[in-house]
Coordinates of C-alpha atoms and ligand atoms in Angstrom, one line a residue:
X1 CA 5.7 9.5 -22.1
X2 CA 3.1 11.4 -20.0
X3 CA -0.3 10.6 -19.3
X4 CA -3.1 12.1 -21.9
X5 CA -5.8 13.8 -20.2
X6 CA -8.1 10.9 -21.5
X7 CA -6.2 8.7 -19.4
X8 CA -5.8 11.5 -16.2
X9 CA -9.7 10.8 -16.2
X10 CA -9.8 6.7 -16.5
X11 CA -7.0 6.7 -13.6
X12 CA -9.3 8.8 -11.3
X13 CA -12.4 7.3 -12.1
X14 CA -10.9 3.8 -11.6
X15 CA -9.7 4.8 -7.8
X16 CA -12.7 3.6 -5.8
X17 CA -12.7 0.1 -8.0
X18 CA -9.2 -0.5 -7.1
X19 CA -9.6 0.6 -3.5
X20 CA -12.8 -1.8 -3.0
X21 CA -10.7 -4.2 -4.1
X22 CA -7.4 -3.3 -3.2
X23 CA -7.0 -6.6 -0.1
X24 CA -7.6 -9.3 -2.4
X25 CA -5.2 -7.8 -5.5
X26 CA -2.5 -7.3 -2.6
X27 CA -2.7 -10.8 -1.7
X28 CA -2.4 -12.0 -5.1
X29 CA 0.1 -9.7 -5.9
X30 CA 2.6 -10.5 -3.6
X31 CA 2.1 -14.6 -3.4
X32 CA 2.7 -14.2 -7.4
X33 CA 5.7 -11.8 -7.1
X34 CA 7.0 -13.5 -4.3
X35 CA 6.9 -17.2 -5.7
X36 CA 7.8 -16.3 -9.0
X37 CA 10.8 -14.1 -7.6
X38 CA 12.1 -15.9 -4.4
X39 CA 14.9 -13.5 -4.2
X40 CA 12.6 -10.5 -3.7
X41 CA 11.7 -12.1 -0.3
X42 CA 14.8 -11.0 1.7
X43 CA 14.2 -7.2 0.4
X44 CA 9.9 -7.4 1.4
X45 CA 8.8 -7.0 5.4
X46 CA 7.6 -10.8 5.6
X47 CA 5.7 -9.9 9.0
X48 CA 4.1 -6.5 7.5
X49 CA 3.0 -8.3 4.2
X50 CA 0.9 -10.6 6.3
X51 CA -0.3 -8.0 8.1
X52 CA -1.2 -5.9 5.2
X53 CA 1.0 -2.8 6.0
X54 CA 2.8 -2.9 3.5
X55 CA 0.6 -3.2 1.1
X56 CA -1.5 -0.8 1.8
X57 CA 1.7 1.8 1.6
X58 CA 2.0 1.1 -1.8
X59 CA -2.1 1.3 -2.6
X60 CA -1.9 4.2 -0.4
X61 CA 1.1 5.9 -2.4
X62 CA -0.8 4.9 -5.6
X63 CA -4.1 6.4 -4.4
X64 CA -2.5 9.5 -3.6
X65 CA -0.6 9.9 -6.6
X66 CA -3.8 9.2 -8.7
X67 CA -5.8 12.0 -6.4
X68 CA -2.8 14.0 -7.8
X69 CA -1.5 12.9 -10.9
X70 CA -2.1 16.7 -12.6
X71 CA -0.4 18.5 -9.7
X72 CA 2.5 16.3 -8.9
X73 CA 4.6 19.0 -6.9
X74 CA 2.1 18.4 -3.9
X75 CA 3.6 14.5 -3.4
X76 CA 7.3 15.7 -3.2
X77 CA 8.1 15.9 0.0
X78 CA 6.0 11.9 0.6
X79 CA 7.8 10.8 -2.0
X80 CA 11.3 11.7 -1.4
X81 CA 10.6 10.0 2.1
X82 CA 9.6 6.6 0.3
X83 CA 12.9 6.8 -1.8
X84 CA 15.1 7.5 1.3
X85 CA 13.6 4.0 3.0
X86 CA 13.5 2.4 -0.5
X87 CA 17.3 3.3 -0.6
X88 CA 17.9 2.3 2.7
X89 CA 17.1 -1.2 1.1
X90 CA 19.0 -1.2 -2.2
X91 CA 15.6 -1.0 -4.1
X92 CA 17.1 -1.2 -7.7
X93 CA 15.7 0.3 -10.7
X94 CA 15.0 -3.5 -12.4
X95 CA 12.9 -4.1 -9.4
X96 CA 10.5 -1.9 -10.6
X97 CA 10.2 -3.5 -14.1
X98 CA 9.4 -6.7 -11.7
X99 CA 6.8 -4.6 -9.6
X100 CA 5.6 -2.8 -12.1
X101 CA 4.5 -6.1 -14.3
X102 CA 2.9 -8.1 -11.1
X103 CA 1.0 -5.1 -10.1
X104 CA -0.7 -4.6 -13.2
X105 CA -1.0 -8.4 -13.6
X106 CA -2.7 -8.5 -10.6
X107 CA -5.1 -5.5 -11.1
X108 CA -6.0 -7.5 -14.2
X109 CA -6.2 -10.9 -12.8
X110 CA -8.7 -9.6 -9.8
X111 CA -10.8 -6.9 -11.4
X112 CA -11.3 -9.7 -14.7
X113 CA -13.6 -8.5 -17.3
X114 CA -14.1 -4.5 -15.7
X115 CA -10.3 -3.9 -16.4
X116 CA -10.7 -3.0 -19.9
X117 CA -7.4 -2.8 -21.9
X118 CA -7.3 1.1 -22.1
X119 CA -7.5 1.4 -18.3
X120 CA -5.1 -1.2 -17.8
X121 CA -2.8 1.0 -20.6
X122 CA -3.5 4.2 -18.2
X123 CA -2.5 2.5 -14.9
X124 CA 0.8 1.1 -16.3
X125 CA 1.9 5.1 -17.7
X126 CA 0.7 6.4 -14.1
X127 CA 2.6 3.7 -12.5
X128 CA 5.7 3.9 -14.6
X129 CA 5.5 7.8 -14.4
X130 CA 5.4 7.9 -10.4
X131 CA 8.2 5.2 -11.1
X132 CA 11.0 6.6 -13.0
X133 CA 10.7 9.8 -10.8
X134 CA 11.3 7.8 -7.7
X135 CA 14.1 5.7 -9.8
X136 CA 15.5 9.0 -10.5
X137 CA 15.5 10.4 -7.2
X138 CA 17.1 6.9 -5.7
X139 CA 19.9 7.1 -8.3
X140 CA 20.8 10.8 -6.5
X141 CA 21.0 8.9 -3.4
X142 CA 22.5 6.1 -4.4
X143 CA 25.1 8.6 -5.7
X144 CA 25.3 10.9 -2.7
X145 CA 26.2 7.6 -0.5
X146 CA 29.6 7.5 -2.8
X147 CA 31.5 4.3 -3.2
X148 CA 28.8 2.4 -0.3
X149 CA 26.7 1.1 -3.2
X150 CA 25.6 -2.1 -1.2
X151 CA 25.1 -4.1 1.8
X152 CA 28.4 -3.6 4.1
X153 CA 29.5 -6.1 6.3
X154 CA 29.5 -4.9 10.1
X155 CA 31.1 -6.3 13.1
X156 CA 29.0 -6.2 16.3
X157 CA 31.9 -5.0 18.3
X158 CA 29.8 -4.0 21.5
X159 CA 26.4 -5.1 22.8
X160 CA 25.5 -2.7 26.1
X161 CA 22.2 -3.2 27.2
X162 CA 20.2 0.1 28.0
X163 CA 17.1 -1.2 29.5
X164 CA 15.4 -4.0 30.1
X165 CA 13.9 -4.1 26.5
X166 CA 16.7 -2.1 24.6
X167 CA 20.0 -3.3 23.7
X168 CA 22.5 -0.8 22.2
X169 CA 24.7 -2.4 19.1
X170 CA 28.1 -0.9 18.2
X171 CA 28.5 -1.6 14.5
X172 CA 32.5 -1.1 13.1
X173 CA 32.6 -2.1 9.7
X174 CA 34.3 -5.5 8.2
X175 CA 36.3 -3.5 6.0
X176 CA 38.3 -1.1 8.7
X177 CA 37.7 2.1 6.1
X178 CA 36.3 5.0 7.7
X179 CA 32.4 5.8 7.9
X180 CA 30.8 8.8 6.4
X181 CA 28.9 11.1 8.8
X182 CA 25.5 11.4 8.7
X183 CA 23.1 13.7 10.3
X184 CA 21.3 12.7 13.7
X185 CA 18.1 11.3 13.3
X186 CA 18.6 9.3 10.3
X187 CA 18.7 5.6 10.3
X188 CA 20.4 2.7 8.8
X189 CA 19.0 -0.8 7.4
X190 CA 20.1 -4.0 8.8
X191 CA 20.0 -6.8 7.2
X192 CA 20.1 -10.7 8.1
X193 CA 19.3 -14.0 7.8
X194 CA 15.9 -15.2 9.6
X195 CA 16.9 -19.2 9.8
X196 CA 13.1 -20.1 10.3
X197 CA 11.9 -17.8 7.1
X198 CA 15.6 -19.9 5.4
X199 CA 16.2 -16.5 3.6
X200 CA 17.0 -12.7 4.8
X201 CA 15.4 -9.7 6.1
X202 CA 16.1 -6.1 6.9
X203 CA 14.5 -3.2 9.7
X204 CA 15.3 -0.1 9.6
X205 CA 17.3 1.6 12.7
X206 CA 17.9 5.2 13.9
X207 CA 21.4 5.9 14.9
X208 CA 21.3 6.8 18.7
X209 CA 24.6 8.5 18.9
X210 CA 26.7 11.0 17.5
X211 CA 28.4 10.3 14.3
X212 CA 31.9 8.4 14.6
X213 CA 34.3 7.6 11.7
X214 CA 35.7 3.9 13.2
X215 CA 31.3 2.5 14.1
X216 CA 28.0 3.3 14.4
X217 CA 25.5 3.0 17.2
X218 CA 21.6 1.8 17.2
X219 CA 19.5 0.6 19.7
X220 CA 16.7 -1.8 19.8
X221 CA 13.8 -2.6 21.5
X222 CA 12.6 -6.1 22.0
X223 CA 9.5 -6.7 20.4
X224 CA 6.8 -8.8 21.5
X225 CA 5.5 -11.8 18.9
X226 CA 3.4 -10.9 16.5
X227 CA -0.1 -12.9 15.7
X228 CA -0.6 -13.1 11.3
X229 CA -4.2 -15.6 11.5
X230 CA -3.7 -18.4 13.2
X231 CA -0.4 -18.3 14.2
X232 CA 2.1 -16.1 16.1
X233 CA 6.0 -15.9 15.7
X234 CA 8.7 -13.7 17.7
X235 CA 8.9 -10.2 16.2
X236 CA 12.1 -11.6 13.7
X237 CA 15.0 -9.1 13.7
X238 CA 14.7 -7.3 17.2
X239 CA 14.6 -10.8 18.6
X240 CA 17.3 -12.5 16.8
X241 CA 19.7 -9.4 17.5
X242 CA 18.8 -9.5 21.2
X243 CA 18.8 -13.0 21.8
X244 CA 20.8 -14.6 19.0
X245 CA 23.1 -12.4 17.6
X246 CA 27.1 -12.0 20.0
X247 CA 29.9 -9.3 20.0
X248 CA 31.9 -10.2 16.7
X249 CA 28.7 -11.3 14.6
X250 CA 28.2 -9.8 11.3
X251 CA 25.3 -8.1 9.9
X252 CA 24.6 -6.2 6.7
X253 CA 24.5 -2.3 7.2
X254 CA 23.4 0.2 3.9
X255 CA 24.4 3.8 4.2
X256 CA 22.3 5.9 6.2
X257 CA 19.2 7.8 4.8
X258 CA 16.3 9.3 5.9
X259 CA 14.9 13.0 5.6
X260 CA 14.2 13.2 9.8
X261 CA 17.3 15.2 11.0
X262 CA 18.7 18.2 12.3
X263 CA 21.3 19.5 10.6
X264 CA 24.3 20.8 13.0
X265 CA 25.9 23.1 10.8
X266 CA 22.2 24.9 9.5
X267 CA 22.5 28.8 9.8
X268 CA 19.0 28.4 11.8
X269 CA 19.1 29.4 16.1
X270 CA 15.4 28.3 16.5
X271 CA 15.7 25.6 19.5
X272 CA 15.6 22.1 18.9
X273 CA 12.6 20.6 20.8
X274 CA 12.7 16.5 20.8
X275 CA 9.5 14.9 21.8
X276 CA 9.7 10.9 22.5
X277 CA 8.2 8.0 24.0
X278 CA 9.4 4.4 24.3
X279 CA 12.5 3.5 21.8
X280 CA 11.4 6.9 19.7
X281 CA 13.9 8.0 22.1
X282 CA 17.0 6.6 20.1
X283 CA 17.4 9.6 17.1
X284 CA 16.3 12.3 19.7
X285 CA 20.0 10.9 21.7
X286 CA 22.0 11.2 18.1
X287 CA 20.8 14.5 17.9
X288 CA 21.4 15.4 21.4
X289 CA 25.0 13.8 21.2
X290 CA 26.0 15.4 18.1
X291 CA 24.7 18.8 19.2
X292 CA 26.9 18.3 22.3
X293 CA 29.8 16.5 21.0
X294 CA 29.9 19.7 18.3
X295 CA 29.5 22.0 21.1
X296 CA 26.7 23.7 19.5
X297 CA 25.0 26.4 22.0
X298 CA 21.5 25.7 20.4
X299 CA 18.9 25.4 22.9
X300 CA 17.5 22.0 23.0
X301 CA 14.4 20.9 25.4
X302 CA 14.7 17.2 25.2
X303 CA 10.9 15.6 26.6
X304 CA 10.9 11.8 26.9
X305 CA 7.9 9.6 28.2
X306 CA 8.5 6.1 28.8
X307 CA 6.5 3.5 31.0
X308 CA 7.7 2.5 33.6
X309 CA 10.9 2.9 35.2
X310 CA 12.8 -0.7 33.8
X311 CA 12.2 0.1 29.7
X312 CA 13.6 3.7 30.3
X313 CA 16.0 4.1 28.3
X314 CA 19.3 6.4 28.2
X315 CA 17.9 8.0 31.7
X316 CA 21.4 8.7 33.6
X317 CA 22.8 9.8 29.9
X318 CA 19.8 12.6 29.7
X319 CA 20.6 13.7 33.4
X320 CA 24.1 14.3 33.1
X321 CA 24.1 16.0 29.9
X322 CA 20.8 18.6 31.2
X323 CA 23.2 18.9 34.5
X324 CA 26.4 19.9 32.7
X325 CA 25.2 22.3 29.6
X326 CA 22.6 25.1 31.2
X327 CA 21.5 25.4 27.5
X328 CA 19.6 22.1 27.7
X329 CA 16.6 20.8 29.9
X330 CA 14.6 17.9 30.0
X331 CA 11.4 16.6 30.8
X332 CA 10.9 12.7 31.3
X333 CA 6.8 11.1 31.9
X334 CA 7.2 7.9 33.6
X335 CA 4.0 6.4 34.2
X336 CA 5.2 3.5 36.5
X337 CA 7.9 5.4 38.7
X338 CA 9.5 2.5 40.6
X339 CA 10.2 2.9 44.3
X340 CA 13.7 4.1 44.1
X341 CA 13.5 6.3 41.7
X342 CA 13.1 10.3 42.4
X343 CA 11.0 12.9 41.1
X344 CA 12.5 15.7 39.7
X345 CA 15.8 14.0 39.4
X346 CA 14.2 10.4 37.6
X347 CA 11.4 12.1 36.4
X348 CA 9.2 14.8 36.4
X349 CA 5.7 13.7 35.9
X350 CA 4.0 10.0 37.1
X351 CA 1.8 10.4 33.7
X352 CA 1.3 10.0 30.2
X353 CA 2.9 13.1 28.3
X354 CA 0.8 16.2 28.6
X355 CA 1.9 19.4 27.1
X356 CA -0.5 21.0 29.1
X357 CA 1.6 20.4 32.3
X358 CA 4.9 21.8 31.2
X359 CA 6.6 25.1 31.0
X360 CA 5.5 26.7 27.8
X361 CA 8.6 28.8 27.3
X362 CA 11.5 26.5 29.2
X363 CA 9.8 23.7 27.8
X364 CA 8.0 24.0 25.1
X365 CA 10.1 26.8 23.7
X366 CA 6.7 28.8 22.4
X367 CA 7.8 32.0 22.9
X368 CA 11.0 30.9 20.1
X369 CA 9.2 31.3 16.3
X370 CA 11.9 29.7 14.7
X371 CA 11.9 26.3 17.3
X372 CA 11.9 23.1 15.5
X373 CA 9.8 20.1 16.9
X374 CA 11.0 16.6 16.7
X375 CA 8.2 13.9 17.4
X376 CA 9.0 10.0 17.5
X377 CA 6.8 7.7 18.8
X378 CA 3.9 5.4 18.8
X379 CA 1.2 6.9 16.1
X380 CA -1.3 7.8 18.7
X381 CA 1.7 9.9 20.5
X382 CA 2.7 11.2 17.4
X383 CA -0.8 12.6 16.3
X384 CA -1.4 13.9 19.5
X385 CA 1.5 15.8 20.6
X386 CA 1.3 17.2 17.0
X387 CA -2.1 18.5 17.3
X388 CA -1.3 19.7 20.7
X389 CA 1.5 22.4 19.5
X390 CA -0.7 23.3 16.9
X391 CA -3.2 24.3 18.9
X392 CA -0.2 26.3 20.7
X393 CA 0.3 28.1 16.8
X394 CA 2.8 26.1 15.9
X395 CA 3.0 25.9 12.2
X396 CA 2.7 22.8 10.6
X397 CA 6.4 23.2 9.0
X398 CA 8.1 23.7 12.1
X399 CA 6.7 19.7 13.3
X400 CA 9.3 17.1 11.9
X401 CA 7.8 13.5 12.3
X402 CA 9.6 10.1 11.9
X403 CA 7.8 6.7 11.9
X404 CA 9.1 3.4 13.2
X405 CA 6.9 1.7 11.0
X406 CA 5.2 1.8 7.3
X407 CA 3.2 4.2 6.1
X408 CA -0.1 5.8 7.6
X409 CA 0.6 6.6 11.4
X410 CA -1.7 3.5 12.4
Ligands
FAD501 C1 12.9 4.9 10.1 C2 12.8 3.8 11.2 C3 13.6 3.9 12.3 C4 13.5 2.9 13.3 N1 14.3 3.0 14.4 C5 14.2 2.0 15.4 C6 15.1 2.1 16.5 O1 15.9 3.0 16.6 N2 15.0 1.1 17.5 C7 14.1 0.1 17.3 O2 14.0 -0.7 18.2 N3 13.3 0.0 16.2 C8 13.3 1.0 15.3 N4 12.5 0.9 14.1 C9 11.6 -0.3 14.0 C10 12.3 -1.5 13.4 O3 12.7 -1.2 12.0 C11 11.5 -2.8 13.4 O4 10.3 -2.5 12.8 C12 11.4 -3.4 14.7 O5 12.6 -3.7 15.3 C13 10.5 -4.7 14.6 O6 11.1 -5.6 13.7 P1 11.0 -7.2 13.9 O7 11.6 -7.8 12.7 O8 11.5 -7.5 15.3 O9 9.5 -7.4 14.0 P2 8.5 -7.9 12.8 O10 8.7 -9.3 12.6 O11 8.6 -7.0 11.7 O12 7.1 -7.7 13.5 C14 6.8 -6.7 14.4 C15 5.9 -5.6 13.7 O13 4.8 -6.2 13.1 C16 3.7 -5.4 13.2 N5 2.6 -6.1 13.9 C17 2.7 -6.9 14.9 N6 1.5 -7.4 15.2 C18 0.6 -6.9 14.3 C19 -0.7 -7.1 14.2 N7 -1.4 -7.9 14.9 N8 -1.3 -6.4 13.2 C20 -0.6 -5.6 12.4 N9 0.7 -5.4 12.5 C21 1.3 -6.1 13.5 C22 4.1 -4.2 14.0 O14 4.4 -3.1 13.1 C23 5.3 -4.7 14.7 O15 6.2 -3.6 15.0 C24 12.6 1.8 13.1 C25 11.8 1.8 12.0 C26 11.9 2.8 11.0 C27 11.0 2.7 9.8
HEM502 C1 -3.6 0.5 -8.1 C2 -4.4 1.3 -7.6 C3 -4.8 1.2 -6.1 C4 -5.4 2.2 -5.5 C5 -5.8 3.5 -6.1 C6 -5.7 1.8 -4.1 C7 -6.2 2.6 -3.2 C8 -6.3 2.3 -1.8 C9 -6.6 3.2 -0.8 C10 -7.0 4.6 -1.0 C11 -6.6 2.5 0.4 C12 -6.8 3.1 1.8 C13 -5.4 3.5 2.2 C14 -5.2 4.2 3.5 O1 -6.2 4.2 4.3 O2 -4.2 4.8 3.6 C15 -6.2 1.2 0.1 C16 -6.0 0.2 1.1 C17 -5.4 -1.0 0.8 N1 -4.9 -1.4 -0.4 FE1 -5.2 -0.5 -2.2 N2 -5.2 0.6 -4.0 C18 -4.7 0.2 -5.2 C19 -4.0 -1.0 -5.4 C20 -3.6 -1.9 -4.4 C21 -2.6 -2.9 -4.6 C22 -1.9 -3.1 -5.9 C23 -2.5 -3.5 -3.5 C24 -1.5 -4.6 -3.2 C25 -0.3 -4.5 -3.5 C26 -3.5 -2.9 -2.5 C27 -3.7 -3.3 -1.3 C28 -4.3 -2.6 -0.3 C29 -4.5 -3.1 1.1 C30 -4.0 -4.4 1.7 C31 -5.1 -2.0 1.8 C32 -5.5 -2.0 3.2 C33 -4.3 -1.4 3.9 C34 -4.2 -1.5 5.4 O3 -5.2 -1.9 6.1 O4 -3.1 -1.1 5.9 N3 -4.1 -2.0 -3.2 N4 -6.0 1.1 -1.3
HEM503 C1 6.0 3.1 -8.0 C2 6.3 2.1 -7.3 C3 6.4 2.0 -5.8 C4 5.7 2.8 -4.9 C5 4.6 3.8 -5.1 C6 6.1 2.3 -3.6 C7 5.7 2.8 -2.4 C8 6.1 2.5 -1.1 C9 5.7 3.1 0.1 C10 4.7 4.2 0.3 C11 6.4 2.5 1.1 C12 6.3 2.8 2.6 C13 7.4 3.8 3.0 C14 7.4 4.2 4.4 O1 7.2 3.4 5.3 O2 7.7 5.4 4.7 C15 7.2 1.5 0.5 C16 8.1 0.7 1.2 C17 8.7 -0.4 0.6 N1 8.9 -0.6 -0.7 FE1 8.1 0.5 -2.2 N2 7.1 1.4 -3.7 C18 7.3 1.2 -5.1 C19 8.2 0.3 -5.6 C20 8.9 -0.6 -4.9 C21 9.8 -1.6 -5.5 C22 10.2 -1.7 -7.0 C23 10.4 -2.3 -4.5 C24 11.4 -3.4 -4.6 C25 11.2 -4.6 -4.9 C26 9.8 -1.8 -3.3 C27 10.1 -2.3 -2.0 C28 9.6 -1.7 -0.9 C29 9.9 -2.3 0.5 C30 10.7 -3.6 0.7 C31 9.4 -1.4 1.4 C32 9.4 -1.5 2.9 C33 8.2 -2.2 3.3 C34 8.0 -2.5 4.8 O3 8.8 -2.0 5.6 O4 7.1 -3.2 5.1 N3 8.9 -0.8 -3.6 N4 7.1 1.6 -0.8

């Protein structure tokens, strides 16, 4: 049942209530959910709860759907991204009967008196009508990813480190049935068990190489701790795959999703321009790979700026590929060169990305009106190199953008 327009006006006119209050409802919120549904604690981000991130994606996925709710075409595009991740995570359809019922309780138990029942009534349609869209759109994923309907047991079968903060993880599944392909740039969860939380958890990983029937590849950076209040703990999963987890350990792999790829067999010629810094790098490589492995003749600039010359990632890979195929180049920022390393053959630029200093054409690929930008990064990175080619004329469209984290680019 759809919303009445009575209700269109409650939901908008309640926004900057819930907002004020929107902290103290997610904290009560999830410690209910949570402690009443202990299983629901290996699907949630235990380290972005207590940091409020996540959180404040689903407030912030609420607000916007409210500051929409009689134009709901303009959310698409956000939406189907949230589905992918919730996918990603075998978010099931009787979660949100759970979610749905906490929310609201919470709303109600925070906001008291001022939550009168037909505003309550109003929140609960809007929530269950952004809801059974998204339920919808998961079951067509859920769908597309065949007989792969849940977590799949993987073998590590390789662990190469690529820098001195990233380790590369060759995945072969349990079962010795073939993979399906995916495109570059998407990303797989992993799951496992985090012995100090005694229950699981799963991140979410780009695949850094080309697709292979017989394993897949990621690669992680080692994250520092993290400080929630008063305490810190290890980042859990990028440190308990680097330093815990050996060649032959299992982990739990979902199918991969996400909408940030580049489609190898598109009928588009527009170059494929991959901006990265730090381990943003890892779906620019499956895209590059693919692209190569395929022997695609698509022009591809691949720019890369990392810190310092020991976290550099993939660096000999990126030279011998823009040595052998004279329809690739590449640009890499290192703002710590160490000694031995050479400019123009390391690197090109002791710096920070800047746009500003590269070729515009070779580069940047301007003078190309169909070229496709890839950006993946920290936020600041992000937002910058994406304002940067606009103010070169690039349209807004032509800027794909992937997130290593939740939500807002904070
Ligand atoms: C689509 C996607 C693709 C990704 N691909 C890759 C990849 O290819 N390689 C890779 O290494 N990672 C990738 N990530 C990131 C990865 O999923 C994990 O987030 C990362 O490994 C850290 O997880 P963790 O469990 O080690 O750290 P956690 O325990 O989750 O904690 C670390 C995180 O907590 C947050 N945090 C820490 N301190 C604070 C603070 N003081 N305040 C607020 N927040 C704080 C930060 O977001 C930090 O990243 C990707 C993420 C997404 C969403
Ligand atoms: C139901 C209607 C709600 C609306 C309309 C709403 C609206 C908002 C908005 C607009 C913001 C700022 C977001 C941004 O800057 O991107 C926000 C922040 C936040 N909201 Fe809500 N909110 C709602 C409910 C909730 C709920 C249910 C929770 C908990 C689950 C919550 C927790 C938070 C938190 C923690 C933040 C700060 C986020 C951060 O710092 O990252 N809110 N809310
Ligand atoms: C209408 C209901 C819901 C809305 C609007 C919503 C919205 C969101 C948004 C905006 C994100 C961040 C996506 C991103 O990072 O790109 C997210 C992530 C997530 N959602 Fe939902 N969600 C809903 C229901 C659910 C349900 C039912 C579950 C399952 C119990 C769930 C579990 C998660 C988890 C685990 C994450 C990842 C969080 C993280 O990485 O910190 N969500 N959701």
């Amino acid at each position: 049942m759809s919303l009445t327009p009575d209700q269109v006006k409650l939901i908008k006119a309640t926004v900057p209530v819930l907002k004020e209050h929107g902290t103290a409802i997610t904290a009560h919120f999830y410690a209910v959910l949570l402690k009443e549904n202990p299983s629901l604690n290996g699907i949630f981000n235990q380290t972005n709860q207590k940091t409020g991130h996540q959180a404040g994606a689903l407030a912030g996925s609420l607000y916007a759907y409210a500051s929409h709710i009689d134009d709901l075409g303009v959310l698409s595009p956000a939406v189907e991204k949230i589905c992918h991740k919730h996918a990603s995570m075998y978010v099931r359809p009787e979660h949100y009967d759970v979610v749905g019922t906490y929310l609201l309780r919470a709303m109600g138990d925070v906001l008291g008196e001022a939550l009168t029942p037909e505003i309550l009534e109003a929140w609960g349609q809007a929530y269950w009508q952004l809801a059974n869209i998204m339920i919808k759109q998961e079951d067509s994923l859920y769908k597309s990813a065949g007989p792969w309907t849940s977590w799949r047991d993987f073998r590590i079968s390789k662990k190469i480190p690529e820098s001195s903060q990233t380790t590369s993880f060759y995945l072969s599944p349990v079962d010795g049935k073939p993979l399906p392909s995916y495109h570059p740039g998407q990303y797989i969860s992993v799951s496992t068990s985090v012995p100090s939380l005694h229950h699981d958890q799963n991140r979410q990983y780009s695949l850094s190489a080309a697709p292979s029937p017989d394993h897949y590849r990621i690669s992680v950076k080692r994250e520092s701790s993290v400080r929630t209040g008063d305490t810190t703990h290890p980042a859990y999963i990028s440190n308990i795959l680097h330093a815990d987890k050996k060649e032959g350990d299992i982990l739990q792999v979902s199918h991969p999703f996400g909408k940030f790829y580049a489609d190898s067999k598109e009928q588009n010629n527009g170059a494929l321009v991959l901006i990265s810094a730090g381990v943003g790098i890892t779906p620019m490589v499956s895209i590059l790979d693919t692209f190569v492995q395929e022997k695609q003749e698509r022009r591809i600039s691949f720019m890369h700026a990392t810190r310092s010359s020991d976290v550099q990632a993939f660096g000999s890979y990126i030279q011998d590929t823009t040595s052998t195929h004279p329809h690739i180049t590449s640009v890499i920022f290192n703002k710590h060169p160490a000694a031995d390393v050479k400019q123009d053959t390391d690197y090109n630029f002791a710096c920070r990305m800047d746009l500003d200093k590269v070729d515009k054409n070779k580069d940047l690929c301007l003078d190309d009106e169909e070229a496709v930008y890839y950006i993946c990064g920290p936020g600041g990175f992000m937002r910058d190199m994406g304002d940067r080619l606009k103010s070169f004329g690039v349209e807004e469209q032509r800027i794909k953008l992937e997130i290593f984290g939740t939500g807002n680019m904070s």
